[in-house]
């Protein structure tokens, strides 16, 4: 028996067993296994020495190699089981739930200034007997422009540049198309407000946004006059900004009303004397309004000889900015809870 080979064999076993004991993880264990039992492992190398020993001793040597392999595999299995058990225990420990920890409080949001302002406006008009109506944000060009007396070549169409889905369909630039939609249904009289999101292809700055909100108003009945318009909107202003609020109507032009006006309210900060808030004017522009144009009535199948009406449009953000004295419209869209909590 080749003593040198036998010695080498027992050295390999001893070294491997010792290495296995210090293997800290399954990767190291696998490296040791490949290093000794693999195709180019230490045992294979020793087997190559077999040719140098006498033929009658070869079976004995082969048996010793097999015993050495068995011993090494036994050790590998033992260490592997221990490492797997430890890994599982570590996993369980890291994923355990400590039921004694205090619970995470759910973060409760806050009503948005736009929402508060809208609810206030709705409260006022519902109190005067108005219905709240909604319309589609994706609208036909026909409803957004044509039926509001804004034909294809009208300059108002350029001013309201918006996002087109195709030639006939666009993101509505105003809540006014709801006027046409409601009038077409032919259920008279009409007393409605229609709040909603509108779109313009504007760059974002302190007073502009590509998406904002309007509240449309429409009244259609027999014998509705300009006095009804003025009385209703003056009452609205008093409810919204306080009983001392005065109103002023300046002539204006809108394609779908005739006559048309813009309504100013007396500054609720200085009462009309002029201050920084109203830029020294004493008045603040608040909405556009007018008597429904007879042609709009005709396009919607209502007889303008029998019925008259008035319409108005208010910017919701405009009201929120004024009422809560916010100086930058962008704050309304950033959803910073520290800002929103103030209202
Ligand atoms: Zn003022």
Tab-separated table of C-alpha atoms and ligand atoms in Angstrom:
chain	number	residue	atom	x	y	z
A	1	UNK	CA	0.000	0.000	0.000
A	2	UNK	CA	1.362	3.350	-1.022
A	3	UNK	CA	1.807	5.139	2.299
A	4	UNK	CA	2.161	8.498	0.681
A	5	UNK	CA	-1.213	8.218	-1.087
A	6	UNK	CA	-2.922	6.936	2.036
A	7	UNK	CA	-1.505	9.874	3.998
A	8	UNK	CA	-2.628	12.361	1.368
A	9	UNK	CA	-6.103	10.847	1.412
A	10	UNK	CA	-6.502	11.237	5.154
A	11	UNK	CA	-5.130	14.794	4.947
A	12	UNK	CA	-7.789	15.688	2.369
A	13	UNK	CA	-10.532	14.273	4.607
A	14	UNK	CA	-9.238	16.081	7.713
A	15	UNK	CA	-8.825	19.395	5.907
A	16	UNK	CA	-12.286	19.145	4.340
A	17	UNK	CA	-13.993	18.292	7.633
A	18	UNK	CA	-12.256	21.234	9.300
A	19	UNK	CA	-13.192	23.594	6.439
A	20	UNK	CA	-16.794	22.422	6.602
A	21	UNK	CA	-17.013	23.254	10.290
A	22	UNK	CA	-16.132	26.881	9.598
A	23	UNK	CA	-18.387	27.213	6.521
A	24	UNK	CA	-20.755	30.037	7.472
A	25	UNK	CA	-23.207	29.728	4.618
A	26	UNK	CA	-24.491	27.480	1.850
A	27	UNK	CA	-22.391	29.153	-0.867
A	28	UNK	CA	-19.131	28.428	0.954
A	29	UNK	CA	-20.342	24.874	1.614
A	30	UNK	CA	-20.917	24.351	-2.091
A	31	UNK	CA	-17.457	25.692	-2.956
A	32	UNK	CA	-15.882	23.192	-0.531
A	33	UNK	CA	-17.949	20.355	-1.988
A	34	UNK	CA	-16.940	21.126	-5.561
A	35	UNK	CA	-13.315	21.595	-4.486
A	36	UNK	CA	-13.063	18.094	-3.058
A	37	UNK	CA	-15.723	15.954	-4.804
A	38	UNK	CA	-16.022	17.777	-8.131
A	39	UNK	CA	-14.720	16.634	-11.537
A	40	UNK	CA	-11.435	18.424	-10.904
A	41	UNK	CA	-11.647	17.974	-7.135
A	42	UNK	CA	-8.963	16.727	-4.802
A	43	UNK	CA	-10.314	13.146	-4.657
A	44	UNK	CA	-10.246	12.870	-8.474
A	45	UNK	CA	-6.650	14.088	-8.418
A	46	UNK	CA	-5.730	11.383	-5.906
A	47	UNK	CA	-7.463	8.747	-8.026
A	48	UNK	CA	-5.045	9.660	-10.826
A	49	UNK	CA	-2.232	8.326	-8.585
A	50	UNK	CA	-3.889	4.881	-8.713
A	51	UNK	CA	-1.907	3.927	-11.841
A	52	UNK	CA	1.365	4.256	-9.889
A	53	UNK	CA	0.485	1.622	-7.284
A	54	UNK	CA	0.701	-2.154	-7.772
A	55	UNK	CA	-2.368	-3.775	-9.297
A	56	UNK	CA	-3.121	-5.939	-6.260
A	57	UNK	CA	-3.288	-2.890	-3.992
A	58	UNK	CA	-5.620	-0.935	-6.252
A	59	UNK	CA	-8.934	-2.381	-4.962
A	60	UNK	CA	-7.885	-1.595	-1.404
A	61	UNK	CA	-7.008	1.957	-2.358
A	62	UNK	CA	-10.295	2.342	-4.222
A	63	UNK	CA	-12.122	1.218	-1.110
A	64	UNK	CA	-10.257	3.821	0.980
A	65	UNK	CA	-11.184	6.548	-1.496
A	66	UNK	CA	-14.826	5.457	-1.300
A	67	UNK	CA	-14.732	5.560	2.492
A	68	UNK	CA	-13.158	9.019	2.378
A	69	UNK	CA	-15.913	10.216	-0.022
A	70	UNK	CA	-18.619	8.769	2.232
A	71	UNK	CA	-17.185	10.528	5.249
A	72	UNK	CA	-16.937	13.845	3.416
A	73	UNK	CA	-20.506	13.567	2.056
A	74	UNK	CA	-21.799	12.715	5.509
A	75	UNK	CA	-20.157	15.845	6.901
A	76	UNK	CA	-21.443	17.972	4.055
A	77	UNK	CA	-25.031	16.762	4.677
A	78	UNK	CA	-24.751	17.468	8.373
A	79	UNK	CA	-23.386	21.011	7.922
A	80	UNK	CA	-25.861	21.704	5.119
A	81	UNK	CA	-28.837	20.768	7.303
A	82	UNK	CA	-27.585	23.017	10.108
A	83	UNK	CA	-27.005	25.953	7.753
A	84	UNK	CA	-30.466	25.548	6.199
A	85	UNK	CA	-32.065	25.433	9.629
A	86	UNK	CA	-30.198	28.589	10.700
A	87	UNK	CA	-31.196	30.393	7.474
A	88	UNK	CA	-34.854	29.489	8.030
A	89	UNK	CA	-34.730	30.682	11.628
A	90	UNK	CA	-33.167	33.983	10.562
A	91	UNK	CA	-35.872	34.419	7.922
A	92	UNK	CA	-38.637	33.751	10.437
A	93	UNK	CA	-37.063	36.166	12.921
A	94	UNK	CA	-36.765	38.952	10.329
A	95	UNK	CA	-40.343	38.503	9.105
A	96	UNK	CA	-41.989	38.245	12.478
A	97	UNK	CA	-44.594	40.802	13.511
A	98	UNK	CA	-44.220	42.509	16.823
A	99	UNK	CA	-47.835	42.807	17.956
A	100	UNK	CA	-46.787	45.036	20.848
A	101	UNK	CA	-45.637	47.860	18.497
A	102	UNK	CA	-48.006	50.861	18.338
A	103	UNK	CA	-50.131	50.913	15.164
A	104	UNK	CA	-49.355	53.293	12.300
A	105	UNK	CA	-52.030	55.971	12.205
A	106	UNK	CA	-53.781	56.315	8.842
A	107	UNK	CA	-53.089	59.776	7.397
A	108	UNK	CA	-56.412	61.548	7.064
A	109	UNK	CA	-56.560	64.046	4.195
A	110	UNK	CA	-58.216	67.438	4.097
A	111	UNK	CA	-60.902	68.967	1.932
A	112	UNK	CA	-59.353	70.896	-0.947
A	113	UNK	CA	-60.019	74.673	-1.146
A	114	UNK	CA	-61.623	74.040	-4.570
A	115	UNK	CA	-63.995	71.512	-3.003
A	116	UNK	CA	-64.874	73.830	-0.125
A	117	UNK	CA	-65.534	76.705	-2.558
A	118	UNK	CA	-67.616	74.464	-4.859
A	119	UNK	CA	-69.738	73.198	-1.982
A	120	UNK	CA	-70.320	76.786	-0.901
A	121	UNK	CA	-71.423	77.825	-4.411
A	122	UNK	CA	-73.659	74.757	-4.717
A	123	UNK	CA	-75.213	75.450	-1.307
A	124	UNK	CA	-76.100	78.993	-2.408
A	125	UNK	CA	-77.679	78.031	-5.735
A	126	UNK	CA	-79.418	74.888	-4.501
A	127	UNK	CA	-80.906	77.171	-1.840
A	128	UNK	CA	-82.339	79.302	-4.666
A	129	UNK	CA	-83.905	76.218	-6.288
A	130	UNK	CA	-81.202	75.345	-8.812
A	131	UNK	CA	-80.364	71.834	-9.920
A	132	UNK	CA	-76.716	70.648	-10.141
A	133	UNK	CA	-75.975	69.106	-13.561
A	134	UNK	CA	-72.846	67.524	-15.030
A	135	UNK	CA	-71.574	67.132	-18.595
A	136	UNK	CA	-68.736	65.304	-20.378
A	137	UNK	CA	-65.162	66.611	-20.146
A	138	UNK	CA	-64.466	65.140	-23.592
A	139	UNK	CA	-66.863	67.104	-25.778
A	140	UNK	CA	-67.871	67.544	-29.400
A	141	UNK	CA	-66.570	70.679	-31.097
A	142	UNK	CA	-70.199	71.210	-32.045
A	143	UNK	CA	-71.307	71.597	-28.419
A	144	UNK	CA	-68.188	73.381	-27.211
A	145	UNK	CA	-68.326	76.004	-29.991
A	146	UNK	CA	-70.979	75.760	-32.732
A	147	UNK	CA	-74.054	75.514	-30.535
A	148	UNK	CA	-72.759	78.404	-28.442
A	149	UNK	CA	-72.709	80.684	-31.462
A	150	UNK	CA	-68.961	80.262	-31.980
A	151	UNK	CA	-68.544	79.183	-35.640
A	152	UNK	CA	-65.284	77.793	-37.025
A	153	UNK	CA	-63.800	81.170	-38.012
A	154	UNK	CA	-64.756	82.977	-34.790
A	155	UNK	CA	-61.827	84.636	-32.919
A	156	UNK	CA	-63.125	83.263	-29.587
A	157	UNK	CA	-62.162	79.820	-30.846
A	158	UNK	CA	-58.489	80.827	-31.126
A	159	UNK	CA	-58.508	82.343	-27.656
A	160	UNK	CA	-59.741	79.041	-26.273
A	161	UNK	CA	-57.077	76.853	-27.816
A	162	UNK	CA	-57.481	73.376	-26.386
A	163	UNK	CA	-56.498	69.729	-26.760
A	164	UNK	CA	-58.117	67.990	-29.706
A	165	UNK	CA	-58.836	64.252	-29.740
A	166	UNK	CA	-59.659	64.552	-33.442
A	167	UNK	CA	-61.301	67.144	-35.705
A	168	UNK	CA	-64.725	66.784	-34.054
A	169	UNK	CA	-63.819	65.862	-30.478
A	170	UNK	CA	-61.859	67.912	-27.949
A	171	UNK	CA	-61.340	68.525	-24.235
A	172	UNK	CA	-63.993	71.119	-23.426
A	173	UNK	CA	-62.703	74.666	-22.951
A	174	UNK	CA	-65.679	75.752	-20.857
A	175	UNK	CA	-68.644	74.319	-18.981
A	176	UNK	CA	-70.963	76.242	-21.342
A	177	UNK	CA	-71.610	73.227	-23.665
A	178	UNK	CA	-73.742	71.847	-20.809
A	179	UNK	CA	-76.134	74.762	-21.498
A	180	UNK	CA	-76.795	73.398	-24.982
A	181	UNK	CA	-77.037	69.813	-23.731
A	182	UNK	CA	-79.640	70.728	-21.100
A	183	UNK	CA	-81.656	73.021	-23.388
A	184	UNK	CA	-81.794	70.342	-26.109
A	185	UNK	CA	-83.570	68.004	-23.714
A	186	UNK	CA	-86.435	70.505	-23.894
A	187	UNK	CA	-87.524	70.239	-20.251
A	188	UNK	CA	-88.538	73.781	-19.352
A	189	UNK	CA	-88.191	75.827	-17.230
A	190	UNK	CA	-84.442	75.383	-16.482
A	191	UNK	CA	-82.613	76.486	-13.366
A	192	UNK	CA	-79.266	74.742	-13.192
A	193	UNK	CA	-75.617	75.104	-12.307
A	194	UNK	CA	-73.014	72.849	-13.887
A	195	UNK	CA	-69.597	72.636	-12.238
A	196	UNK	CA	-66.719	70.835	-13.920
A	197	UNK	CA	-63.171	70.584	-15.162
A	198	UNK	CA	-62.211	72.479	-18.321
A	199	UNK	CA	-59.046	72.592	-20.432
A	200	UNK	CA	-56.939	75.108	-22.353
A	201	UNK	CA	-53.506	74.647	-23.868
A	202	UNK	CA	-51.979	77.184	-21.466
A	203	UNK	CA	-48.574	77.070	-19.819
A	204	UNK	CA	-48.616	76.729	-16.028
A	205	UNK	CA	-47.974	79.963	-14.118
A	206	UNK	CA	-49.369	81.759	-11.057
A	207	UNK	CA	-52.697	82.477	-12.779
A	208	UNK	CA	-52.918	79.833	-15.543
A	209	UNK	CA	-53.212	76.076	-15.728
A	210	UNK	CA	-54.019	73.747	-18.660
A	211	UNK	CA	-56.765	72.283	-16.498
A	212	UNK	CA	-59.048	74.255	-14.190
A	213	UNK	CA	-62.697	74.405	-13.130
A	214	UNK	CA	-65.736	76.458	-14.012
A	215	UNK	CA	-69.261	76.630	-12.731
A	216	UNK	CA	-71.847	77.316	-15.396
A	217	UNK	CA	-75.283	78.685	-14.582
A	218	UNK	CA	-78.413	78.764	-16.739
A	219	UNK	CA	-81.969	79.939	-16.183
A	220	UNK	CA	-84.603	79.619	-18.923
A	221	UNK	CA	-88.252	80.467	-18.381
A	222	UNK	CA	-90.965	82.806	-19.594
A	223	UNK	CA	-90.483	86.476	-18.681
A	224	UNK	CA	-86.865	86.179	-17.465
A	225	UNK	CA	-85.233	89.615	-17.700
A	226	UNK	CA	-81.877	91.278	-17.076
A	227	UNK	CA	-83.237	92.273	-13.628
A	228	UNK	CA	-83.514	88.584	-12.729
A	229	UNK	CA	-79.888	88.086	-13.754
A	230	UNK	CA	-78.681	91.066	-11.723
A	231	UNK	CA	-80.773	90.223	-8.671
A	232	UNK	CA	-79.716	86.568	-8.651
A	233	UNK	CA	-76.006	87.245	-9.058
A	234	UNK	CA	-76.040	90.107	-6.531
A	235	UNK	CA	-77.611	87.715	-4.026
A	236	UNK	CA	-74.979	85.085	-4.866
A	237	UNK	CA	-72.190	87.624	-4.226
A	238	UNK	CA	-73.679	88.633	-0.864
A	239	UNK	CA	-73.973	85.008	0.215
A	240	UNK	CA	-70.435	84.225	-0.886
A	241	UNK	CA	-68.539	87.322	0.256
A	242	UNK	CA	-70.762	88.807	2.959
A	243	UNK	CA	-73.996	90.856	3.195
A	244	UNK	CA	-72.213	94.210	2.588
A	245	UNK	CA	-70.979	93.110	-0.843
A	246	UNK	CA	-71.990	95.421	-3.711
A	247	UNK	CA	-72.043	94.380	-7.361
A	248	UNK	CA	-71.325	96.224	-10.594
A	249	UNK	CA	-72.016	95.074	-14.161
A	250	UNK	CA	-69.731	96.162	-16.999
A	251	UNK	CA	-70.782	95.586	-20.637
A	252	UNK	CA	-68.783	92.808	-22.260
A	253	UNK	CA	-69.039	90.436	-25.212
A	254	UNK	CA	-69.715	86.720	-25.210
A	255	UNK	CA	-70.891	85.012	-28.415
A	256	UNK	CA	-73.684	83.071	-26.702
A	257	UNK	CA	-75.275	85.890	-24.680
A	258	UNK	CA	-76.717	89.262	-25.703
A	259	UNK	CA	-76.378	91.604	-23.922
A	260	UNK	CA	-73.306	90.328	-22.051
A	261	UNK	CA	-71.573	91.673	-18.964
A	262	UNK	CA	-68.810	91.046	-16.495
A	263	UNK	CA	-69.720	91.335	-12.849
A	264	UNK	CA	-67.411	92.930	-10.282
A	265	UNK	CA	-67.899	92.712	-6.531
A	266	UNK	CA	-66.862	95.376	-4.053
A	267	UNK	CA	-63.594	94.371	-2.385
A	268	UNK	CA	-64.455	92.391	0.735
A	269	UNK	CA	-61.146	93.430	2.293
A	270	UNK	CA	-61.520	97.204	2.140
A	271	UNK	CA	-65.227	97.503	1.382
A	272	UNK	CA	-64.490	99.380	-1.854
A	273	UNK	CA	-62.060	102.042	-0.636
A	274	UNK	CA	-59.134	100.429	-2.442
A	275	UNK	CA	-56.377	98.282	-0.957
A	276	UNK	CA	-53.504	96.023	-1.956
A	277	UNK	CA	-55.860	93.071	-2.297
A	278	UNK	CA	-58.011	94.773	-4.949
A	279	UNK	CA	-54.949	96.598	-6.397
A	280	UNK	CA	-56.469	99.928	-5.323
A	281	UNK	CA	-59.563	99.426	-7.506
A	282	UNK	CA	-62.086	98.772	-4.763
A	283	UNK	CA	-63.661	96.217	-7.129
A	284	UNK	CA	-62.803	92.636	-8.021
A	285	UNK	CA	-63.841	90.960	-11.274
A	286	UNK	CA	-65.694	87.783	-10.482
A	287	UNK	CA	-67.723	86.342	-13.371
A	288	UNK	CA	-69.126	86.668	-16.879
A	289	UNK	CA	-72.845	86.638	-17.613
A	290	UNK	CA	-75.558	87.678	-20.048
A	291	UNK	CA	-79.002	87.038	-21.519
A	292	UNK	CA	-79.110	83.859	-23.622
A	293	UNK	CA	-78.687	84.753	-27.313
A	294	UNK	CA	-81.870	84.077	-29.343
A	295	UNK	CA	-79.829	82.162	-31.928
A	296	UNK	CA	-78.573	79.777	-29.206
A	297	UNK	CA	-82.196	79.143	-28.217
A	298	UNK	CA	-83.102	78.423	-31.845
A	299	UNK	CA	-80.210	75.965	-32.279
A	300	UNK	CA	-81.444	74.088	-29.204
A	301	UNK	CA	-85.071	74.011	-30.336
A	302	UNK	CA	-86.422	76.625	-27.907
A	303	UNK	CA	-88.658	79.433	-29.206
A	304	UNK	CA	-86.944	82.750	-28.316
A	305	UNK	CA	-90.283	84.563	-28.738
A	306	UNK	CA	-91.715	82.546	-25.880
A	307	UNK	CA	-88.723	81.954	-23.623
A	308	UNK	CA	-85.889	84.100	-22.357
A	309	UNK	CA	-83.060	83.292	-19.995
A	310	UNK	CA	-79.720	84.214	-18.546
A	311	UNK	CA	-76.419	82.398	-18.179
A	312	UNK	CA	-73.249	82.933	-16.206
A	313	UNK	CA	-69.849	81.327	-15.764
A	314	UNK	CA	-67.620	81.516	-12.703
A	315	UNK	CA	-64.062	80.259	-12.359
A	316	UNK	CA	-63.949	77.975	-9.352
A	317	UNK	CA	-60.229	78.589	-8.746
A	318	UNK	CA	-60.891	82.335	-8.953
A	319	UNK	CA	-63.344	82.028	-6.069
A	320	UNK	CA	-61.077	79.756	-4.023
A	321	UNK	CA	-58.079	82.091	-4.551
A	322	UNK	CA	-60.098	85.158	-3.554
A	323	UNK	CA	-62.002	83.646	-0.680
A	324	UNK	CA	-58.972	82.011	0.958
A	325	UNK	CA	-56.512	84.733	-0.113
A	326	UNK	CA	-54.201	82.383	-2.013
A	327	UNK	CA	-51.849	84.272	-4.329
A	328	UNK	CA	-50.623	81.450	-6.578
A	329	UNK	CA	-52.958	79.072	-8.413
A	330	UNK	CA	-50.235	76.399	-8.597
A	331	UNK	CA	-50.636	75.824	-4.845
A	332	UNK	CA	-54.101	74.435	-5.582
A	333	UNK	CA	-52.676	71.613	-7.705
A	334	UNK	CA	-49.569	70.600	-5.764
A	335	UNK	CA	-51.495	68.636	-3.107
A	336	UNK	CA	-49.120	69.644	-0.332
A	337	UNK	CA	-51.005	68.598	2.784
A	338	UNK	CA	-49.281	71.372	4.824
A	339	UNK	CA	-50.893	73.926	2.480
A	340	UNK	CA	-54.276	72.205	2.275
A	341	UNK	CA	-54.618	71.825	6.057
A	342	UNK	CA	-54.920	75.608	6.435
A	343	UNK	CA	-58.444	75.828	5.039
B	1	LIG	ZN1	-59.710	96.286	-1.507
